CSV table of C-alpha atoms in Angstrom, one decimal:
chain,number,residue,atom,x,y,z
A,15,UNK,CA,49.6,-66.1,27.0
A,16,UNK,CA,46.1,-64.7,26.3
A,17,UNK,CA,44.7,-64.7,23.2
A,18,UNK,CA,43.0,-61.5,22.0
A,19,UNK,CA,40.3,-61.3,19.4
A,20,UNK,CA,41.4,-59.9,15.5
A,21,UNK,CA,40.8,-56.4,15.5
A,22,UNK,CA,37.4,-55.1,14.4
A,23,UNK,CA,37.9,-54.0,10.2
A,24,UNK,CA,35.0,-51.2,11.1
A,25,UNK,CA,37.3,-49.6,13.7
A,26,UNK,CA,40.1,-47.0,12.8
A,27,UNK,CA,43.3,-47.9,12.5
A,28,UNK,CA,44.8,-46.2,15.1
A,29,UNK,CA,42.8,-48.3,17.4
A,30,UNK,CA,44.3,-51.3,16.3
A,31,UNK,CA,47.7,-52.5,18.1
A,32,UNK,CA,50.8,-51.5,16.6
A,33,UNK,CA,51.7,-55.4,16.4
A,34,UNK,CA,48.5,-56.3,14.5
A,35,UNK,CA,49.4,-53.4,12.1
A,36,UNK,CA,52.7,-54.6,11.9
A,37,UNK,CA,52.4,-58.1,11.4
A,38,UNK,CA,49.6,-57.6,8.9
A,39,UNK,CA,52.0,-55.3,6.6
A,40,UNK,CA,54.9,-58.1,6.7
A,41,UNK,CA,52.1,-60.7,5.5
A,42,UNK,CA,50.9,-58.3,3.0
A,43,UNK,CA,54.3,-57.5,1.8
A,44,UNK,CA,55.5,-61.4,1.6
A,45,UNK,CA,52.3,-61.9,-0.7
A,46,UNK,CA,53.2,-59.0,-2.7
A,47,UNK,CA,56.7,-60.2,-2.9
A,48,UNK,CA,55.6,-63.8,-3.9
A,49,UNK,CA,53.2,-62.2,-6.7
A,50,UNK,CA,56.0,-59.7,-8.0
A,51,UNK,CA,58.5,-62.7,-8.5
A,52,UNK,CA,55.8,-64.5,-10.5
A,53,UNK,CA,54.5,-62.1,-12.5
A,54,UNK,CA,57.6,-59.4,-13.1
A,55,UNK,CA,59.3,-61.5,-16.0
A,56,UNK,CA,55.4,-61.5,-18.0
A,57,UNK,CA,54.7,-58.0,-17.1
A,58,UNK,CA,58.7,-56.5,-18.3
A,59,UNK,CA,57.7,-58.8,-21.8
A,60,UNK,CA,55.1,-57.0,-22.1
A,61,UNK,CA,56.1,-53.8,-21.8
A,62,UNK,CA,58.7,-54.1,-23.5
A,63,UNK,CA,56.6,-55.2,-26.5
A,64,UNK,CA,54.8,-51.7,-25.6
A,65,UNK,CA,58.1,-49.1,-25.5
A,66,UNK,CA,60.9,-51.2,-27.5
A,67,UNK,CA,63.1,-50.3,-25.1
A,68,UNK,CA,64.8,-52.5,-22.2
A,69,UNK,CA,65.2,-49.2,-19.6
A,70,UNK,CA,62.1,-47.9,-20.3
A,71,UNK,CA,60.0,-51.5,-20.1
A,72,UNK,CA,62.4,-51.8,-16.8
A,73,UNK,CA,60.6,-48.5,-15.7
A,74,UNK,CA,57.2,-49.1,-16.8
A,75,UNK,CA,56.9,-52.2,-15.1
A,76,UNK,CA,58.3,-51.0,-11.8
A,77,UNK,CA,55.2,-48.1,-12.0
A,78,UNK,CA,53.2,-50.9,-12.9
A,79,UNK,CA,54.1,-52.8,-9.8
A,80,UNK,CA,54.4,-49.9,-7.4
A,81,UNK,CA,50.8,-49.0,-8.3
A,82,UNK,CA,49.7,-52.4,-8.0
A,83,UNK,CA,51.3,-53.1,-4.4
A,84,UNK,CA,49.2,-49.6,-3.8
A,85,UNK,CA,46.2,-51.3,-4.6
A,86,UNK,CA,47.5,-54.9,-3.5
A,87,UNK,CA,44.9,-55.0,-0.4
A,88,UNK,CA,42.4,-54.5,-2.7
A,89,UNK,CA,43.3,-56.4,-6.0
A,90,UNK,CA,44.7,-59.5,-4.1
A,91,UNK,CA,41.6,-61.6,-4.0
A,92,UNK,CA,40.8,-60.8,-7.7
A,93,UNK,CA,43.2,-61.2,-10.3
A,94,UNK,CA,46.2,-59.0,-9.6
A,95,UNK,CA,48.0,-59.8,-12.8
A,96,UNK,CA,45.4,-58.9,-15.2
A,97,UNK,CA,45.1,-55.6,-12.6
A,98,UNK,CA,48.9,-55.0,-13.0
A,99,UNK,CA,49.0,-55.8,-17.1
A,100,UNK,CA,45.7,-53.0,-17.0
A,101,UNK,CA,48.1,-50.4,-15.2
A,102,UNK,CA,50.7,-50.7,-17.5
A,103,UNK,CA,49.0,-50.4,-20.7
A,104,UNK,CA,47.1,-47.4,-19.4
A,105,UNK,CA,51.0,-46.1,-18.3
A,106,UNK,CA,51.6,-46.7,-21.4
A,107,UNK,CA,48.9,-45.2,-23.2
A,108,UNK,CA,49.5,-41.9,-21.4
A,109,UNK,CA,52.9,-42.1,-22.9
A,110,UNK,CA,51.7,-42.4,-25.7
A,111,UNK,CA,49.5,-39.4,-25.8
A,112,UNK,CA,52.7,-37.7,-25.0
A,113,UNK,CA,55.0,-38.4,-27.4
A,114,UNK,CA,53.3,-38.8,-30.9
A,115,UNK,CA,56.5,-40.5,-32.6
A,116,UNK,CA,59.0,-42.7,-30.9
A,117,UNK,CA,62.1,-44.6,-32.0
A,118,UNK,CA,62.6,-48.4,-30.9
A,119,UNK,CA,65.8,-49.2,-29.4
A,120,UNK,CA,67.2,-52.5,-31.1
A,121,UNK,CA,65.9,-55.9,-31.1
A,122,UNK,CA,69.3,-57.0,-29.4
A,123,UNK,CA,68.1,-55.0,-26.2
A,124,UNK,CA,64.9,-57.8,-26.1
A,125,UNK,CA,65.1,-59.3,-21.9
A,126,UNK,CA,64.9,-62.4,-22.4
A,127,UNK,CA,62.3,-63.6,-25.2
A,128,UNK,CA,62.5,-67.0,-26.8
A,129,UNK,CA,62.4,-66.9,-30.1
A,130,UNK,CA,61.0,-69.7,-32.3
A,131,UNK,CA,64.7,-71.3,-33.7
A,132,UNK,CA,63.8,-70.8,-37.4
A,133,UNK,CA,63.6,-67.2,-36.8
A,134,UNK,CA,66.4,-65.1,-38.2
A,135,UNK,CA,67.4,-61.5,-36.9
A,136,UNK,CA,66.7,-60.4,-39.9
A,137,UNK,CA,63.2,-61.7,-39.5
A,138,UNK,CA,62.9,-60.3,-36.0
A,139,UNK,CA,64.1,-56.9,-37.2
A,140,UNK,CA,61.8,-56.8,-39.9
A,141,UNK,CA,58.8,-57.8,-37.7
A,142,UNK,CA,60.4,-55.0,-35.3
A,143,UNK,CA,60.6,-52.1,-38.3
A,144,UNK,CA,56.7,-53.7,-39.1
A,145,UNK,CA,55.6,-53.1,-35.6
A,146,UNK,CA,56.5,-49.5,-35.3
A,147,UNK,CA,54.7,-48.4,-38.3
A,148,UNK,CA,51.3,-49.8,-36.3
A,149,UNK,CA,49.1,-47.4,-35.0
A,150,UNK,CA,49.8,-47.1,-30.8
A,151,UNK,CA,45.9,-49.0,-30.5
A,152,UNK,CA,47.0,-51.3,-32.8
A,153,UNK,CA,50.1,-52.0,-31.7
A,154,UNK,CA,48.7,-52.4,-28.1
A,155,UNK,CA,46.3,-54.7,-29.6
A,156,UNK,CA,48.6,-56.7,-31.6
A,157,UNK,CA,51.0,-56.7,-28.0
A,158,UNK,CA,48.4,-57.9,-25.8
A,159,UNK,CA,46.9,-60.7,-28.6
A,160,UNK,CA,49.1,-62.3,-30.2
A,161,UNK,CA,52.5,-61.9,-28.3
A,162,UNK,CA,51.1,-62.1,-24.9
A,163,UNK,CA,48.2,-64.1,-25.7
A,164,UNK,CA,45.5,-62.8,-24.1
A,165,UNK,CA,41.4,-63.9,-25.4
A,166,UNK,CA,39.6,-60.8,-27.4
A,167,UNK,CA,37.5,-60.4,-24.6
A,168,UNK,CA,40.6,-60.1,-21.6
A,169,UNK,CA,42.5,-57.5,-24.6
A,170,UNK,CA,38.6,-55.9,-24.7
A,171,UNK,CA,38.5,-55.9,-20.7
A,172,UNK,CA,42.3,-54.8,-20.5
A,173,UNK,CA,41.9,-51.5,-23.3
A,174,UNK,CA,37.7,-50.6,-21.8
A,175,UNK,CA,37.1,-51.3,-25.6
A,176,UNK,CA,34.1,-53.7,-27.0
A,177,UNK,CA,35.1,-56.9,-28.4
A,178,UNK,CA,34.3,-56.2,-31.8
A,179,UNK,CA,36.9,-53.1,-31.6
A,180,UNK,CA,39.7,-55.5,-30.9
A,181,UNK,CA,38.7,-57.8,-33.8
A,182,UNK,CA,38.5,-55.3,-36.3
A,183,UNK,CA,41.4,-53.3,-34.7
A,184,UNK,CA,43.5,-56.7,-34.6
A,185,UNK,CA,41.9,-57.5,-38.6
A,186,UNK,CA,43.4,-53.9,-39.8
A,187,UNK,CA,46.8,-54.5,-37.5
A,188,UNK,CA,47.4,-58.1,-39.3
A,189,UNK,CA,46.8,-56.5,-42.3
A,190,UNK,CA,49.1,-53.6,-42.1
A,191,UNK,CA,51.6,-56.0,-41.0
A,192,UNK,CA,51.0,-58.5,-43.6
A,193,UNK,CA,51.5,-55.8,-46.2
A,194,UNK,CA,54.5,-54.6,-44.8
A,195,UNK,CA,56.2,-57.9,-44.1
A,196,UNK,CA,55.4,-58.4,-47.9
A,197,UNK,CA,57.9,-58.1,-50.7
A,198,UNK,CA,56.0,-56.3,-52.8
A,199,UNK,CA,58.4,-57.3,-55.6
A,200,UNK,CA,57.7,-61.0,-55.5
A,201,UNK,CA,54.6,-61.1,-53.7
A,202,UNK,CA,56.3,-63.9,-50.7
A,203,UNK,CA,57.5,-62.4,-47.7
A,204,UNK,CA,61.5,-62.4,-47.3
């Protein structure tokens, strides 16, 4: 058996052997693979937090991870997941642009999301009704914050907005919702 050399990155590829190509492309798509199964269940969360609905998160997330297995030789050192998260909030975001008004689909449709035990349905629904009446930036905001739990700077990095936008954006959000989740009645929330 003689050993050859790896081939030369500065050469075109079609001077590189078939079997080089070949093996290289089942490595690179066992790595994708191993990333995709770690990451799907975080990224469909998320958008699903993003759209409300389980087919479209389903669909936005498989964009998402298309894109990003497009990219994969390139993002694979870095930080993939934040690259993939990035890609679908800006799939989102042209959505968005799109369509100016959208209806949720109900909470019931929610993939798998733990909810904290003292939360009611009713609860969730009226976080749910409070969420849509958020601006899309500040529900993306809100999203990637708080239910995701990314820093202010990773939500800054992740939206190409300054820090300071997401605090103040995040500041009007919890207020918005604070107000709506408000009985305006008795002043306590329900």
């Amino acid at each position: 058996m003689q050993l050859r050399p790896p081939p030369d990155p500065a050469l075109p590829a079609e001077t590189v052997p078939v079997t080089a190509r070949a093996s290289s492309r089942a490595g690179r798509d066992e790595e994708f693979t191993a990333f995709m199964t770690q990451a799907a269940p975080a990224l469909l969360r998320t958008a699903w937090l993003l759209v409300g609905d389980a087919h479209r998160a389903e669909d936005l997330t498989q964009q998402a991870l298309v894109r990003t297995y497009t990219a994969w030789p390139r993002v694979r050192d870095g930080n993939p997941t934040a690259y993939a998260r990035r890609v679908l909030v800006n799939l989102r975001t042209d959505t968005w642009r799109r369509r100016r008004r959208e209806v949720l689909s109900p909470p019931d449709e929610l993939p798998d999301l733990a909810a904290p035990q003292d939360t009611t349905t009713e609860d969730r629904d009226q976080l749910d009704r409070a969420l849509q009446r958020l601006t899309p930036r500040q529900r993306r905001v809100v999203v990637l914050r708080y239910l995701v739990g990314l820093s202010e700077r990773e939500v800054a990095d992740d939206l190409h907005v300054s820090v300071g936008t997401v605090k103040s954006t995040a500041s009007r959000a919890l207020a918005s919702l604070r107000d709506s989740l408000t009985d305006p009645s008795t002043g306590s929330t329900s």
